[in-house]
Amino acid sequence: MTQAPAPPARLERETAFFEGLSHLERGRLAELRRGASLEPDQRPYFLERLLLEHLPNWQGWAREAAYLVASLYALVERPSADGTPGETEDTQDAAANPAACPRRASLGRDLGKLYRDQDERPSTEKRFLSLLDADEAQFPYQLRQVVTLLNASDIRPSWPHLLSDARAWGHPDAREAIRDRWAQDFYRASKSAATDPADPAPTTPEEPR
């Protein structure tokens, strides 16, 4: 089995993919939310167009990860009040300057912050541990539960980083590296309100682009 190379420090393609999603109209976002559980040949054509434009070489699990995280994006994000497409702060910053935020965003840190804010509620830690224990078959359900939990407290993940991690979940070695990083970030965030001064460069292997 060939080992995938380390990922680039910048996530230009993932960021561009979510930039494209941010310009979808309300009706298409709703269609994308409904289409999350559909078979591949029934999924929205406009998502296929965005995948071909921004992530053309993603196949197999990588493609399923893109469908999954795109549907979660549609579940959380909404167009602005005047009906124009909406963008997250992360997407805007990264699109303007992909090197602007050198720290690697982490779902573990997001959940750790929530855990701390909830005075270390056991159910939140249990949900996080269920995600860490998930294999590829269980991962979509567990990730959806976690993102829904974060959204209820108005915490949004960094979508490009989440997509990168979700894609790498299909590689056993990479999955272990992500689990370790998320666990470290979760408990570090849960013990201190201070922002980490720096994050190590990502070491998660990816499939060739």
Coordinates of C-alpha atoms in Angstrom, one line a residue:
M1 CA 0.0 0.0 0.0
T2 CA 1.4 3.3 -1.0
Q3 CA 1.7 6.1 1.6
A4 CA 0.0 9.3 0.7
P5 CA 2.1 12.5 0.8
A6 CA 1.9 15.1 3.5
P7 CA -0.7 17.8 2.8
P8 CA 0.2 21.3 1.7
A9 CA 0.2 24.0 4.4
R10 CA -2.5 25.9 2.6
L11 CA -5.8 24.4 1.6
E12 CA -6.4 26.3 -1.6
R13 CA -8.7 23.8 -3.3
E14 CA -10.8 23.0 -0.2
T15 CA -11.2 26.8 0.4
A16 CA -12.2 27.4 -3.2
F17 CA -14.7 24.6 -2.9
F18 CA -16.4 26.2 0.1
E19 CA -16.2 29.6 -1.6
G20 CA -18.3 28.0 -4.4
L21 CA -20.7 26.6 -1.9
S22 CA -21.1 30.0 -0.2
H23 CA -22.5 31.4 -3.4
L24 CA -25.3 28.9 -3.7
E25 CA -28.8 30.2 -3.4
R26 CA -31.1 29.3 -0.5
G27 CA -33.0 26.7 -2.5
R28 CA -29.9 24.9 -3.6
L29 CA -28.5 24.8 0.0
A30 CA -31.8 23.2 1.0
E31 CA -31.5 20.7 -1.8
L32 CA -28.0 19.9 -0.7
R33 CA -29.2 19.3 2.9
R34 CA -31.8 16.9 1.6
G35 CA -29.4 15.2 -0.8
A36 CA -27.0 14.2 2.0
S37 CA -28.6 10.8 2.3
L38 CA -29.1 10.1 -1.5
E39 CA -27.3 7.7 -3.6
P40 CA -24.4 9.2 -5.6
D41 CA -26.3 9.2 -8.9
Q42 CA -29.2 11.1 -7.2
R43 CA -27.1 13.9 -5.7
P44 CA -27.5 17.5 -6.9
Y45 CA -25.8 18.2 -10.2
F46 CA -24.5 21.6 -9.0
L47 CA -22.4 19.8 -6.3
E48 CA -20.9 17.6 -9.0
R49 CA -20.0 20.7 -11.0
L50 CA -18.2 22.2 -7.9
L51 CA -16.4 18.9 -7.3
L52 CA -15.2 18.7 -10.9
E53 CA -14.1 22.4 -10.8
H54 CA -12.3 22.4 -7.5
L55 CA -11.6 18.7 -6.4
P56 CA -11.4 16.9 -9.7
N57 CA -9.1 14.1 -8.6
W58 CA -11.1 13.2 -5.4
Q59 CA -12.5 9.7 -5.7
G60 CA -13.7 6.9 -3.4
W61 CA -13.7 7.9 0.3
A62 CA -12.4 11.4 -0.6
R63 CA -15.4 12.1 -2.7
E64 CA -17.8 10.8 0.0
A65 CA -16.0 13.1 2.5
A66 CA -16.7 16.0 0.2
Y67 CA -20.4 15.1 0.0
L68 CA -20.6 14.7 3.7
V69 CA -18.9 18.0 4.7
A70 CA -20.7 19.9 2.0
S71 CA -24.1 18.7 3.4
L72 CA -23.0 19.7 6.9
Y73 CA -22.1 23.2 5.5
A74 CA -25.5 23.5 4.0
L75 CA -27.0 22.4 7.3
V76 CA -25.3 25.1 9.3
E77 CA -24.8 28.0 6.9
R78 CA -27.5 30.3 5.5
P79 CA -27.6 33.1 2.9
S80 CA -27.6 36.6 4.3
A81 CA -30.9 38.3 5.3
D82 CA -31.2 40.1 1.9
G83 CA -31.0 36.8 0.0
T84 CA -27.5 37.1 -1.2
P85 CA -25.1 34.2 -0.8
G86 CA -23.5 34.0 2.6
E87 CA -19.9 33.4 3.6
T88 CA -18.3 32.3 6.8
E89 CA -15.5 34.4 8.3
D90 CA -13.1 31.5 7.8
T91 CA -14.0 31.3 4.1
Q92 CA -13.7 35.0 3.6
D93 CA -10.3 35.3 5.3
A94 CA -8.9 32.2 3.6
A95 CA -10.1 33.2 0.2
A96 CA -8.5 36.6 0.5
N97 CA -5.2 35.3 1.8
P98 CA -4.8 31.5 2.4
A99 CA -1.6 32.2 4.4
A100 CA -3.3 34.7 6.7
C101 CA -4.2 32.1 9.4
P102 CA -1.1 29.9 10.0
R103 CA -2.8 28.0 12.8
R104 CA -4.5 24.8 11.8
A105 CA -8.2 24.9 12.9
S106 CA -9.3 21.8 14.7
L107 CA -12.7 20.2 15.5
G108 CA -11.2 19.0 18.7
R109 CA -10.5 22.6 19.8
D110 CA -14.0 23.6 18.9
L111 CA -15.5 20.9 20.9
G112 CA -13.1 21.5 23.8
K113 CA -14.2 25.1 23.9
L114 CA -17.8 24.0 24.1
Y115 CA -17.0 21.4 26.8
R116 CA -15.3 24.1 28.9
D117 CA -18.1 26.5 28.3
Q118 CA -20.6 23.9 29.5
D119 CA -18.6 23.3 32.7
E120 CA -17.3 19.9 31.3
R121 CA -20.7 18.4 30.6
P122 CA -20.1 14.6 30.4
S123 CA -22.5 14.1 27.4
T124 CA -20.3 16.5 25.3
E125 CA -17.1 14.5 26.1
K126 CA -19.0 11.3 25.4
R127 CA -20.1 12.6 22.0
F128 CA -16.5 13.6 21.2
L129 CA -15.1 10.2 22.2
S130 CA -17.8 8.5 20.0
L131 CA -16.5 10.5 17.1
L132 CA -12.9 9.5 17.8
D133 CA -13.9 5.8 18.0
A134 CA -15.8 5.9 14.6
D135 CA -14.6 3.9 11.7
E136 CA -15.4 5.0 8.1
A137 CA -18.9 3.5 8.3
Q138 CA -19.8 5.3 11.6
F139 CA -18.0 8.5 10.8
P140 CA -20.7 10.3 8.8
Y141 CA -23.3 9.9 11.6
Q142 CA -21.0 10.8 14.4
L143 CA -19.6 13.8 12.6
R144 CA -23.1 15.1 11.8
Q145 CA -24.0 14.7 15.5
V146 CA -20.9 16.7 16.6
V147 CA -21.5 19.5 14.0
T148 CA -25.1 19.8 15.1
L149 CA -24.0 20.0 18.7
L150 CA -21.6 22.8 17.9
N151 CA -24.2 24.6 15.8
A152 CA -26.6 24.7 18.7
S153 CA -24.1 26.8 20.6
D154 CA -23.3 28.9 17.5
I155 CA -19.8 27.4 17.0
R156 CA -18.9 26.7 13.4
P157 CA -16.0 24.6 12.3
S158 CA -13.4 25.7 9.8
W159 CA -14.9 24.0 6.8
P160 CA -11.7 23.6 4.7
H161 CA -9.8 22.1 7.6
L162 CA -12.7 19.8 8.5
L163 CA -12.9 18.6 4.9
S164 CA -9.2 17.9 4.9
D165 CA -9.4 15.9 8.1
A166 CA -12.6 14.1 6.9
R167 CA -10.9 13.1 3.7
A168 CA -7.9 11.8 5.5
W169 CA -10.1 9.7 7.8
G170 CA -10.1 7.1 5.1
H171 CA -6.4 6.4 5.6
P172 CA -5.8 4.3 8.8
D173 CA -2.5 6.0 9.6
A174 CA -3.9 9.5 9.0
R175 CA -7.0 8.7 11.0
E176 CA -4.8 7.9 14.0
A177 CA -2.9 11.1 13.6
I178 CA -6.1 13.1 13.4
R179 CA -7.5 11.4 16.5
D180 CA -4.4 12.2 18.5
R181 CA -4.4 15.9 17.4
W182 CA -8.1 16.3 18.0
A183 CA -7.8 14.7 21.5
Q184 CA -4.9 16.9 22.4
D185 CA -6.7 20.0 21.2
F186 CA -10.0 19.0 23.0
Y187 CA -8.4 18.6 26.4
R188 CA -6.1 21.5 26.0
A189 CA -9.0 23.8 25.1
S190 CA -11.1 22.4 27.9
K191 CA -8.5 23.3 30.5
S192 CA -7.5 26.7 29.5
A193 CA -9.3 29.7 28.0
A194 CA -6.1 31.0 26.6
T195 CA -5.4 30.7 22.9
D196 CA -2.5 28.4 22.0
P197 CA 0.4 30.6 20.9
A198 CA 1.0 28.4 17.9
D199 CA -0.1 25.1 16.2
P200 CA 2.3 22.6 14.8
A201 CA 2.3 22.3 11.0
P202 CA -0.2 19.7 9.9
T203 CA 1.3 16.2 9.5
T204 CA -1.8 14.3 8.2
P205 CA -1.1 12.4 5.0
E206 CA -3.4 12.8 2.1
E207 CA -4.1 11.1 -1.2
P208 CA -2.4 12.6 -4.2
R209 CA -4.2 15.4 -5.8

